[in-house]
């Protein structure tokens, strides 16, 4: 018998304001048609003025806890993946802990930009396997609308705000790929590619929050190659192949990247959870949002093999394979 980190609950929260592609036509040299055909994005949610990442995260966490039938005090670690924290410090995670009315356990943030949730999931898995925690709330929460340059049509139409959360719980497994829970993890980063995707502000550089800057084409090429590779490696580590995959739940940045990655993995699009049309790119929130929406749609069911994969600023990328 070995220990496994098994999903016990899932939930999400999206801010109320929905912005359709056509809204950008008034202020930018762009069209709904361009955005749809180049990215698959049709609309996204933006946080209201004063609505913060930790507030979105608390709502997603409450939904996941309700789904798990647990109270906040049943949780002994909270890991939040975000690149858009409310403040430089404290962490969003400790604000979520307080927001949930809990003083048990410990809480901290993980930052790996759009790959953040995969890194947080791997981290939470480590906490559970090493016995440091029994139940971990893993959250991806972002307000990327706060770091957009609204004059840059190449980036500001791509991103959205939101939050998703999972409750992971320690369980006994047999050590085979038939177990429920996290089966394998594959993580990478390469800091040489900083300039193709970064934010031009920060605490110790210019003291500003800054704006997102991206060479979309260059990121696109890395994404297609690296995502299929990491997903393959993670499946290998789990002792599974593409045929065993029930669902790919990819980072939702661009439908063309999602499609190309699925093709390279020999997995048909019917087995890919796609939410990018409704959420845009919500960075670290995109995978838990897709897991939650995919479950609510009746796509992901208990026992399904789910492959998550993501890439983002750093570059940082990786994949986690789990049986739901
Ligand atoms: N509306 C109209 N035209 C536009 C827009 C727009 N919103 N944005 C760019 N264009 C123009 C460009 O200016 C360019 O015009 P030009 O040929 O006159 O110079 C033309 O469209 C083509 O631009 P490309 O950047 O080559 O377009 P591409 O097909 O690569 O699509 C996109 C751009 C959507 C950004 C794509 O490259 C992409 O999705 N890249 C990956 C982004 C990503 O995956 N990010 C994930 C990580 S995000 C994170 O970690 C925070």
Coordinates of C-alpha atoms in Angstrom, one line a residue, residues 93-238:
X93 CA -3.2 31.9 0.6
X94 CA -3.1 33.3 4.1
X95 CA -5.8 35.8 3.1
X96 CA -7.9 32.9 1.9
X97 CA -7.3 31.1 5.2
X98 CA -8.6 34.1 7.1
X99 CA -11.4 34.6 4.6
X100 CA -12.5 31.0 5.2
X101 CA -12.5 31.7 8.9
X102 CA -9.8 29.1 9.6
X103 CA -6.7 29.3 11.8
X104 CA -5.7 25.6 11.3
X105 CA -2.7 24.5 9.3
X106 CA -0.5 26.6 7.1
X107 CA -0.9 28.5 3.8
X108 CA 1.4 29.9 1.1
X109 CA 1.6 30.9 -2.6
X110 CA 3.3 29.3 -5.5
X111 CA 4.2 31.4 -8.5
X112 CA 4.8 29.7 -11.9
X113 CA 2.5 32.0 -14.0
X114 CA 0.3 30.0 -16.3
X115 CA 1.9 26.7 -15.2
X116 CA 1.2 27.7 -11.6
X117 CA -1.6 25.3 -10.9
X118 CA 0.3 22.3 -12.2
X119 CA 3.2 23.3 -9.9
X120 CA 0.9 23.8 -7.0
X121 CA -0.7 20.4 -7.6
X122 CA 2.7 18.8 -7.6
X123 CA 3.6 20.7 -4.5
X124 CA 0.4 19.6 -2.7
X125 CA 1.0 16.1 -3.8
X126 CA 4.5 16.3 -2.1
X127 CA 2.9 17.6 1.1
X128 CA 0.5 14.6 1.2
X129 CA 3.0 11.9 0.2
X130 CA 5.6 13.2 2.8
X131 CA 2.9 13.2 5.5
X132 CA 3.1 16.9 6.1
X133 CA -0.6 17.4 5.3
X134 CA -3.6 15.2 5.0
X135 CA -6.0 17.5 3.3
X136 CA -4.8 20.3 1.0
X137 CA -6.8 23.0 -0.7
X138 CA -5.1 23.8 -4.0
X139 CA -6.3 27.0 -5.6
X140 CA -5.5 28.8 -8.9
X141 CA -6.7 32.4 -8.7
X142 CA -5.9 35.4 -11.0
X143 CA -6.9 39.0 -11.9
X144 CA -4.8 39.3 -15.1
X145 CA -7.1 42.2 -16.1
X146 CA -5.0 44.3 -13.6
X147 CA -1.8 43.8 -15.6
X148 CA -3.1 44.4 -19.1
X149 CA -1.8 47.1 -21.4
X150 CA -5.2 48.1 -22.8
X151 CA -3.5 49.6 -25.9
X152 CA -1.8 46.3 -26.8
X153 CA -4.2 44.3 -29.0
X154 CA -1.8 41.4 -29.0
X155 CA -2.3 40.7 -25.3
X156 CA -5.2 42.5 -23.7
X157 CA -7.9 40.5 -25.7
X158 CA -6.4 37.2 -24.5
X159 CA -6.7 37.2 -20.7
X160 CA -9.5 36.9 -18.1
X161 CA -10.1 36.7 -14.4
X162 CA -11.3 33.8 -12.2
X163 CA -10.5 31.1 -9.7
X164 CA -10.7 27.4 -9.3
X165 CA -10.0 25.1 -6.4
X166 CA -9.5 21.4 -5.6
X167 CA -9.5 19.6 -2.2
X168 CA -6.9 16.8 -2.2
X169 CA -7.0 14.2 0.5
X170 CA -4.5 11.4 1.5
X171 CA -5.8 7.9 0.7
X172 CA -4.3 4.4 0.5
X173 CA -3.5 3.2 -3.0
X174 CA -2.0 0.0 -4.4
X175 CA 0.8 1.8 -6.2
X176 CA -0.6 0.9 -9.7
X177 CA -2.1 3.2 -12.4
X178 CA -5.5 1.9 -11.3
X179 CA -5.3 4.0 -8.2
X180 CA -7.4 7.1 -7.8
X181 CA -5.4 10.3 -7.1
X182 CA -2.2 11.9 -8.5
X183 CA -0.3 9.2 -10.5
X184 CA 2.6 11.2 -11.8
X185 CA 4.2 14.7 -12.1
X186 CA 6.6 16.2 -14.6
X187 CA 7.8 19.8 -14.2
X188 CA 10.3 21.9 -16.1
X189 CA 11.6 25.5 -16.4
X190 CA 14.0 27.4 -18.5
X191 CA 14.8 30.9 -17.4
X192 CA 16.6 31.8 -20.7
X193 CA 13.2 32.6 -22.3
X194 CA 12.3 35.4 -19.9
X195 CA 12.0 38.0 -22.6
X196 CA 9.2 36.3 -24.6
X197 CA 6.7 36.5 -21.8
X198 CA 7.1 38.7 -18.8
X199 CA 5.6 41.6 -16.8
X200 CA 7.6 44.9 -17.1
X201 CA 7.3 45.9 -13.4
X202 CA 8.0 44.5 -9.9
X203 CA 9.0 45.3 -6.4
X204 CA 12.7 45.3 -6.6
X205 CA 13.0 46.6 -10.2
X206 CA 10.8 49.6 -10.7
X207 CA 8.4 49.4 -7.8
X208 CA 5.4 49.1 -10.1
X209 CA 2.9 46.3 -10.8
X210 CA 3.8 46.6 -14.6
X211 CA 2.1 45.2 -17.7
X212 CA 2.2 41.9 -19.4
X213 CA 4.5 41.7 -22.4
X214 CA 4.5 38.7 -24.8
X215 CA 5.9 37.7 -28.1
X216 CA 2.9 35.5 -28.9
X217 CA 4.4 33.7 -31.8
X218 CA 7.5 32.6 -29.9
X219 CA 5.4 31.4 -26.9
X220 CA 3.1 29.6 -29.3
X221 CA 5.9 27.5 -30.8
X222 CA 7.4 26.6 -27.3
X223 CA 3.9 25.7 -26.1
X224 CA 3.0 23.2 -28.8
X225 CA 6.2 21.4 -28.5
X226 CA 6.8 21.4 -24.8
X227 CA 3.2 20.7 -23.7
X228 CA 3.0 17.4 -25.8
X229 CA 6.4 16.4 -24.5
X230 CA 5.7 16.9 -20.8
X231 CA 2.3 15.2 -21.1
X232 CA 3.9 12.2 -22.8
X233 CA 6.6 12.1 -20.0
X234 CA 4.0 12.3 -17.2
X235 CA 2.0 9.5 -18.8
X236 CA 5.1 7.4 -19.2
X237 CA 5.9 7.9 -15.5
X238 CA 2.4 6.8 -14.6

